[in-house]
Short mmCIF file of C-alpha atoms in Angstrom, two decimals:
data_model
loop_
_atom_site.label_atom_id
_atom_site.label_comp_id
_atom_site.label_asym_id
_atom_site.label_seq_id
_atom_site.Cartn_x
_atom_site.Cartn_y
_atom_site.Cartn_z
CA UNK P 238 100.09 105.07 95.04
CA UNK P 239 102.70 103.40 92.99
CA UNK P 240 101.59 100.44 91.59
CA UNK P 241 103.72 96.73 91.27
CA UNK P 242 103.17 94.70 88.10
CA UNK P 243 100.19 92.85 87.12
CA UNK P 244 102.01 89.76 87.75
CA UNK P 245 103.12 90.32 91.25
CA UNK P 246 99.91 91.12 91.82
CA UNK P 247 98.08 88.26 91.03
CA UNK P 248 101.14 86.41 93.32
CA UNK P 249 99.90 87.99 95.96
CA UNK P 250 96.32 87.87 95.40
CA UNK P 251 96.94 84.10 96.05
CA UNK P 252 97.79 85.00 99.19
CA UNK P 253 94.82 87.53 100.00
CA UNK P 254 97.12 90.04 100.10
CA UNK P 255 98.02 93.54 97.87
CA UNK P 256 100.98 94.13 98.52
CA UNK P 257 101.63 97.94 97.02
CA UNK P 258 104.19 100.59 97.89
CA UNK P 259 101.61 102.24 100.31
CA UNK P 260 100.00 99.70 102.15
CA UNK P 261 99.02 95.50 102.48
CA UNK P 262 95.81 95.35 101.64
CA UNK P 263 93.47 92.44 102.88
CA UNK P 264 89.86 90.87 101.57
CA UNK P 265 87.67 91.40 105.05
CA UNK P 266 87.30 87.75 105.91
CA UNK P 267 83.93 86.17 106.06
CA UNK P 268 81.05 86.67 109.06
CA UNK P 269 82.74 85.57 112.29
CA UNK P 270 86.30 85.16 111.46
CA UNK P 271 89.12 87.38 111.69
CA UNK P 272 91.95 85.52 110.23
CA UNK P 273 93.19 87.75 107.58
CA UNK P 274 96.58 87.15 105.11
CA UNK P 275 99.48 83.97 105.36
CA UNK P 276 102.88 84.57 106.42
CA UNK P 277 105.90 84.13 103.85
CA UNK P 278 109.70 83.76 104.03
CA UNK P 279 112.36 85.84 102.69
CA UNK P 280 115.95 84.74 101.71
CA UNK P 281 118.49 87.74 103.28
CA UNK P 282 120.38 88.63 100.19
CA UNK P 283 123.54 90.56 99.94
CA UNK P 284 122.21 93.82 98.84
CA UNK P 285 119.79 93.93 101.58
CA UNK P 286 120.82 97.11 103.83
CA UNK P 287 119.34 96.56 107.30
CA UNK P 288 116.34 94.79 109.05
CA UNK P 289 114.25 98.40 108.90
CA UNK P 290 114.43 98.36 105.32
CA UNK P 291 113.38 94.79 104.32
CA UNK P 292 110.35 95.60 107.00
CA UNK P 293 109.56 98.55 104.64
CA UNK P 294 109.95 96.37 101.74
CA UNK P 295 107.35 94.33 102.88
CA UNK P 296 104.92 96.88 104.44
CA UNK P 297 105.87 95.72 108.34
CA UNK P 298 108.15 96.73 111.19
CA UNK P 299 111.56 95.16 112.03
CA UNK P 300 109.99 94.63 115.60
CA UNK P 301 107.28 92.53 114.43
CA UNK P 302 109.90 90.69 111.94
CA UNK P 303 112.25 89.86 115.11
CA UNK P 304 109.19 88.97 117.29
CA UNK P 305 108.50 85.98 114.25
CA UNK P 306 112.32 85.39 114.02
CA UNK P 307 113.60 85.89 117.37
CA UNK P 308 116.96 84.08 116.27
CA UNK P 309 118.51 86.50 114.05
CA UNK P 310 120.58 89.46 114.50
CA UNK P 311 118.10 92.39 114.88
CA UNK P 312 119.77 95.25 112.85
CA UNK P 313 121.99 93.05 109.86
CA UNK P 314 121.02 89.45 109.67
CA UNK P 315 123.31 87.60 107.53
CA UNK P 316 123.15 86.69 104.19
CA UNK P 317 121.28 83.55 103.47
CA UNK P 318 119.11 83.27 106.72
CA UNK P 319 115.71 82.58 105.51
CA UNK P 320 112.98 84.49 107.90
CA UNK P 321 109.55 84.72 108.23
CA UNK P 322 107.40 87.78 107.35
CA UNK P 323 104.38 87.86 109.91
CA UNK P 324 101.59 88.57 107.06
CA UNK P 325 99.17 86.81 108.40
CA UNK P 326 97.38 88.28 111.66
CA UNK P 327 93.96 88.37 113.37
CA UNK P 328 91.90 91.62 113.17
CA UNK P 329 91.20 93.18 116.67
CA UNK P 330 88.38 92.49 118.54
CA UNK P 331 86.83 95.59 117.24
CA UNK P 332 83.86 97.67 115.01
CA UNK P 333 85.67 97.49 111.60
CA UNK P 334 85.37 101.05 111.05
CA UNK P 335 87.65 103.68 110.34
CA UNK P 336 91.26 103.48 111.83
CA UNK P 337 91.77 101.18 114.64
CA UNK P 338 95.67 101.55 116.44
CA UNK P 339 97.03 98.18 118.31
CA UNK P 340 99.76 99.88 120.23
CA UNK P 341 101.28 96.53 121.28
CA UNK P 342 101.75 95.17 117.55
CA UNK P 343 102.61 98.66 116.45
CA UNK P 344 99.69 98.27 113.50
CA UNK P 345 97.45 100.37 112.44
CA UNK P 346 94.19 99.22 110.39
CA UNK P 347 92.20 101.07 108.06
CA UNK P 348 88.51 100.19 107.14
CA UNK P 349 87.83 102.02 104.09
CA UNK P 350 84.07 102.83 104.05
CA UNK P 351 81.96 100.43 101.83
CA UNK P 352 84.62 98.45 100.69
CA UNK P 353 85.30 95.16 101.95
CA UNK P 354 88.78 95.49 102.72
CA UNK P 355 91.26 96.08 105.41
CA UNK P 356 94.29 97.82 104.70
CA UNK P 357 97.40 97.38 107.64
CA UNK P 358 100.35 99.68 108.26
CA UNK P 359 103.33 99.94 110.25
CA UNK P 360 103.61 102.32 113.18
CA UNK P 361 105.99 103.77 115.15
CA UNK P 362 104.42 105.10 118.81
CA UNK P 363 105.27 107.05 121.89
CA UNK P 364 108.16 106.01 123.79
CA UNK P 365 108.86 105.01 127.71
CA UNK P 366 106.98 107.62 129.56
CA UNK P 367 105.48 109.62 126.99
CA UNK P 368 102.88 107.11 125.88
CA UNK P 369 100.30 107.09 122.75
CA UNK P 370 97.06 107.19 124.33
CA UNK P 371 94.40 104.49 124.64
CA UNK P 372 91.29 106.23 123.76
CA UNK P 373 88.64 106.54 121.14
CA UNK P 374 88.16 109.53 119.36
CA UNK P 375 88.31 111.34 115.58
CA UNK P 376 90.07 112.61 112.94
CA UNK P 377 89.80 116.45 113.70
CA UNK P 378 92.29 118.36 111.17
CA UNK P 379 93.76 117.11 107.89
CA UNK P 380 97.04 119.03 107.69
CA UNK P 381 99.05 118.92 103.94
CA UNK P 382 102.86 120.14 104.50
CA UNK P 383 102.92 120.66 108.06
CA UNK P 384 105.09 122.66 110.14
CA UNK P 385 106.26 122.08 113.22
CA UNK P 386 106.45 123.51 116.73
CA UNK P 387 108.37 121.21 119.16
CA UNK P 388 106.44 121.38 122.47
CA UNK P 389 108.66 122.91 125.68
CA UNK P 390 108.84 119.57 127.09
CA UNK P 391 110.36 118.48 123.99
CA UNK P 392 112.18 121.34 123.55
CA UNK P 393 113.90 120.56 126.74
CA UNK P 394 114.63 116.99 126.39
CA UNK P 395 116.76 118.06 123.08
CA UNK P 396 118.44 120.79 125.61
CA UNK P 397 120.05 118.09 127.67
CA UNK P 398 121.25 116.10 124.44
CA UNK P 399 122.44 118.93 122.94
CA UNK P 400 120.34 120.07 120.45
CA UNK P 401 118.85 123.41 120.72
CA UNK P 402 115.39 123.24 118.61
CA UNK P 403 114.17 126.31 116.92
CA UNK P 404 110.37 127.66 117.51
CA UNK P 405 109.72 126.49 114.58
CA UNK P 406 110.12 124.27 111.62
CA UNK P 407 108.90 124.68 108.47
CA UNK P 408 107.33 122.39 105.94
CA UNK P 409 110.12 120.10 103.75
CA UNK P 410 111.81 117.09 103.91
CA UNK P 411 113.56 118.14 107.21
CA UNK P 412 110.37 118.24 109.04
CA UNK P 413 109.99 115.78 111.87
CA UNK P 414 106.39 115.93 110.80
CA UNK P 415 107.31 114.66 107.26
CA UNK P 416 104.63 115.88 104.30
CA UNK P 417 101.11 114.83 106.09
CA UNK P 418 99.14 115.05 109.22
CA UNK P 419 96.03 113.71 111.22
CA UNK P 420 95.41 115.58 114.04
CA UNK P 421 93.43 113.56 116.67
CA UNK P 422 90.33 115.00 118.62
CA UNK P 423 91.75 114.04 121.82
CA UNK P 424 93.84 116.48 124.52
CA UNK P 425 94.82 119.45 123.58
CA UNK P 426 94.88 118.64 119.92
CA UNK P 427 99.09 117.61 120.65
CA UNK P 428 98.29 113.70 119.22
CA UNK P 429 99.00 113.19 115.61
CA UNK P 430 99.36 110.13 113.05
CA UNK P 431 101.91 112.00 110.38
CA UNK P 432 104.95 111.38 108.45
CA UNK P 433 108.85 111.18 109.72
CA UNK P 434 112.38 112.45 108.33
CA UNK P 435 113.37 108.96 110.30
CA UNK P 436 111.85 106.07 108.46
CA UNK P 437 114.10 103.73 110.34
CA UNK P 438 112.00 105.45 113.57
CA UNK P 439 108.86 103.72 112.39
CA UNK P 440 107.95 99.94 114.15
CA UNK P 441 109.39 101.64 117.00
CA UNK P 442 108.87 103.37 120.60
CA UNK P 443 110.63 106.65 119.76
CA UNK P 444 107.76 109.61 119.61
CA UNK P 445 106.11 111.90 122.20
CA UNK P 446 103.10 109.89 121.75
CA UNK P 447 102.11 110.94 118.30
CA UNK P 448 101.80 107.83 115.73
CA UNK P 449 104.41 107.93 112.84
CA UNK P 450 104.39 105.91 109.06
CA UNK P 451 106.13 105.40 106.52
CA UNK P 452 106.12 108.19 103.98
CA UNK P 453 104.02 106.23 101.34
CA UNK P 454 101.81 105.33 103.94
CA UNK P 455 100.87 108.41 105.22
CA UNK P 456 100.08 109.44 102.07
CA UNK P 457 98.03 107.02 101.14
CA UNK P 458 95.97 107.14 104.69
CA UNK P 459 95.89 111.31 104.06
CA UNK P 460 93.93 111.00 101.10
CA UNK P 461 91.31 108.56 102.29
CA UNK P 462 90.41 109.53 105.25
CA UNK P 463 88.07 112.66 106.17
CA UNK P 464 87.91 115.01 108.76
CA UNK P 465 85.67 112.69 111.57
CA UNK P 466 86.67 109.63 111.05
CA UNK P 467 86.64 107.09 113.64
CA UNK P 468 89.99 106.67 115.58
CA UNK P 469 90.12 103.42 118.61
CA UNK P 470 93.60 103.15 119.98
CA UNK P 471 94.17 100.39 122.11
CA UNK P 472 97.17 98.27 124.12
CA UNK P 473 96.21 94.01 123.63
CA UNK P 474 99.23 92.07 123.19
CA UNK P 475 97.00 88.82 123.10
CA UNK P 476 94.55 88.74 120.48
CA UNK P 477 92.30 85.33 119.88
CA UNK P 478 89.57 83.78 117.75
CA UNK P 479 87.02 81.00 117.25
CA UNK P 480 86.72 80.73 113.36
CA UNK P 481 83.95 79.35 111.66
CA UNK P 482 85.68 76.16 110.81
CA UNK P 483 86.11 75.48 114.80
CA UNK P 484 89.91 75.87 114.60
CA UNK P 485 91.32 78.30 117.39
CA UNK P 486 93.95 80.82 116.91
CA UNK P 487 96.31 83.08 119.53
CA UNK P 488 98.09 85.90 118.43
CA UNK P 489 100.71 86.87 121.10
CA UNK P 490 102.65 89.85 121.18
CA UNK P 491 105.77 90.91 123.49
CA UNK P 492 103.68 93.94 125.52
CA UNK P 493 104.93 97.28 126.11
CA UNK P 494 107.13 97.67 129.17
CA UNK P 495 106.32 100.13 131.49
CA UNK P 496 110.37 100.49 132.86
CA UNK P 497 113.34 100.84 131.48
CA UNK P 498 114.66 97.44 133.34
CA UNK P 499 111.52 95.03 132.22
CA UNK P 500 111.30 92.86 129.65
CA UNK P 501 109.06 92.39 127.40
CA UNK P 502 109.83 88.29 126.62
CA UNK P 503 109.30 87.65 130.14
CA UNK P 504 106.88 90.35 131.19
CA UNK P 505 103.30 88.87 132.81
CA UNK P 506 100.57 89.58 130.19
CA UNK P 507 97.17 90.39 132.05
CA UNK P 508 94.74 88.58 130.44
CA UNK P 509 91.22 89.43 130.11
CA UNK P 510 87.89 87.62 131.24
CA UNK P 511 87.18 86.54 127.88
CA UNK P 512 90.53 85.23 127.11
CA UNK P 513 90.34 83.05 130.25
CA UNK P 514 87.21 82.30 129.17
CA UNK P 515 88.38 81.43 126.03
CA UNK P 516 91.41 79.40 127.43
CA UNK P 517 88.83 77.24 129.98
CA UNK P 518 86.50 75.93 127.09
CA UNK P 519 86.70 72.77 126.13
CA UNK P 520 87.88 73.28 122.82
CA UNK P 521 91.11 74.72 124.04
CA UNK P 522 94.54 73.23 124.70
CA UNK P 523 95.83 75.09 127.70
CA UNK P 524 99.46 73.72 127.06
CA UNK P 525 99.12 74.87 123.59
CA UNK P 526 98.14 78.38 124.56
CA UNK P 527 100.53 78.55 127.57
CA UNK P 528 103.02 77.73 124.83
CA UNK P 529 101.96 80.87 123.02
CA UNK P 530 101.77 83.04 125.61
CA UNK P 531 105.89 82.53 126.29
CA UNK P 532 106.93 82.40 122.55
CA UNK P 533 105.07 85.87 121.78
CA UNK P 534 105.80 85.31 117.81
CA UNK P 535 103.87 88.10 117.07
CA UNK P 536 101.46 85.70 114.23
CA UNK P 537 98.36 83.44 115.25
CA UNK P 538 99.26 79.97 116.39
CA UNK P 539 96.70 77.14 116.62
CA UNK P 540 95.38 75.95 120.10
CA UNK P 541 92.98 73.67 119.38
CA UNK P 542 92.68 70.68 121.62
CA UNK P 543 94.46 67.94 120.16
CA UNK P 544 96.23 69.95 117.24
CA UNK P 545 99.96 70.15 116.83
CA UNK P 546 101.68 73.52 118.26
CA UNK P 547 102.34 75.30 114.38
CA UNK P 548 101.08 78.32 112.58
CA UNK P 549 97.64 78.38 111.35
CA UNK P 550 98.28 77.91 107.62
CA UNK P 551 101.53 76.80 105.35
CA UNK P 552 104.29 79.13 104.67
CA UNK P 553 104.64 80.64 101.20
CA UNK P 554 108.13 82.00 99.51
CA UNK P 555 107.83 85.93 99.10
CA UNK P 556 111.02 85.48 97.45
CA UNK P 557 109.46 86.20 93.95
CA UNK P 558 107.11 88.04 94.98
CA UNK P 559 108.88 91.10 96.06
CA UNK P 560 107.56 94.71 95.45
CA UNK P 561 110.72 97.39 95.29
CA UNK P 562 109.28 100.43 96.97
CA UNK P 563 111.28 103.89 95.48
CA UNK P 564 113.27 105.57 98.42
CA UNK P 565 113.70 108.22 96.44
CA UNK P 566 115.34 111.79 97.85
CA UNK P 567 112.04 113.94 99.38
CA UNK P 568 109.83 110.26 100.29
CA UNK P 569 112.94 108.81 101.54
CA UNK P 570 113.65 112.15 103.79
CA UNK P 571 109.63 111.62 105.50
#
């Protein structure tokens, strides 16, 4: 991992965050919360190149970053416009062990074992049709410089764009694959978390249901993980908390459409029993949370009865703060 300065990292220990080329890396938050990080803004400056790279600046996706900002132009927003970086989050309602996917926030969280730390990454997922799988399962292969064999379904869908796929590709920087894999214990062994040769591809629906990161990231993941580790992927767009302090929080992301035609602003979120359990207590502002569920901002809002509609915590400037990750030629080509 490359490592930022000893002064941006004490920035952004203020924050409960790490912020290093591979990863954001958060303190576990005490017994019975699951409020992790604080959100920041960003100043769009003139060398900026797109939306997809400030996201992998900052260790996000551009989809979560227009879900927080949905004002701004979603590929080149302009010079000058100050947005939020969603940062801050609540963990999912599950064990903290091993990796844990959130398909609808496009996240994926790593538990390191006996350290008490979360570390959060960026994911891109299977697209319309050929959807990442809900399930929980293991890491079953650890696979360094992978080839790869495009599938005949896949082979065929590049047929009627055009491109004629060979039987194989080999290990390099042109490999769809990029330089790592995690082969999942689920199917026929076809679901894997790897690299890219698209980084603009990851925070996005664009795979055949395999799970793809940023070059760095992968990395990173590859060498921590072993061969067994815990895997839960799961699809909850609305994610909620009591913390210990009383206060209650909604996280609210746009789901996953399941046609081409829907949309995900408007799209009905089914809500569980406990989150209409949740919503009924007392403690609960209904108008609040109803207010949540239409924004979908993609960061955790307080719903407390009686508080005012607003993030849970103040805003801090990341503009300072900034960690330059190296696109250099064979990480920039995963």
């Amino acid at each position: 991992m490359k490592r930022a300065s000893l002064i941006t990292l004490l920035l952004l220990g203020s924050l409960g965050i790490v912020n290093n080329a591979s990863a954001m890396d958060y303190p576990l938050p005490p017994p019975g919360s699951r409020l992790i990080g604080q959100n920041q803004t960003y100043t769009i400056q003139e060398g900026d190149k797109n939306l997809q790279a400030i996201a992998r600046r900052f260790n996000t996706a551009a989809h979560l970053i227009l879900e927080t900002n949905n004002t701004i132009a979603p590929v080149y927003p302009a010079p000058g416009t100050v947005i939020t970086l969603p940062s801050q989050m609540l963990l999912p309602d599950t064990p903290r062990e091993g990796i844990v996917v959130n398909l609808a926030e496009l996240r994926l969280y790593y538990f390191p074992p006996g350290e008490n730390s979360v570390q959060v990454y960026p994911l891109g997922i299977g697209q319309l049709g050929l959807d990442t799988p809900v399930t929980t399962t293991r890491i079953s292969q650890k696979i360094p410089n992978p080839t790869w064999t495009p599938t005949a379904g896949i082979r065929a869908r590049s047929l009627e764009k055009g491109i004629k796929l060979p039987p194989v590709v080999p290990a390099g920087p042109n490999n769809p694959l990029g330089r790592f894999a995690l082969r999942l214990g689920v199917g026929n062994g076809e679901y894997l978390i790897h690299g890219t040769s698209a980084p603009d591809s990851v925070g996005l629906r664009v795979s055949s249901g395999c799970m793809r990161m940023n070059a760095p990231d992968i990395k990173a993941l590859f060498e921590q993980v072993r061969v067994g580790t815990r895997v839960q992927i799961i699809n909850e767009p609305v994610k909620y908390a009591v913390e210990p302090d009383g206060k209650r929080y909604v996280e609210v992301h746009r789901p996953l459409a399941a046609a081409e035609e829907e949309n995900p602003q408007i799209l009905p979120i089914s809500q569980s029993a406990g989150f209409t359990a949740f919503v009924s207590q007392s403690g609960s502002d209904k108008t609040l949370v109803d207010k949540a569920l239409s924004r979908r901002s993609g960061v955790p809002v307080v719903v407390s009865a009686g508080a005012e509609p607003s993030t849970s915590r103040s805003v801090q400037s990341a503009q300072n703060q900034r960690v330059q990750v190296a696109e250099e030629g064979a990480e920039q080509a995963m």
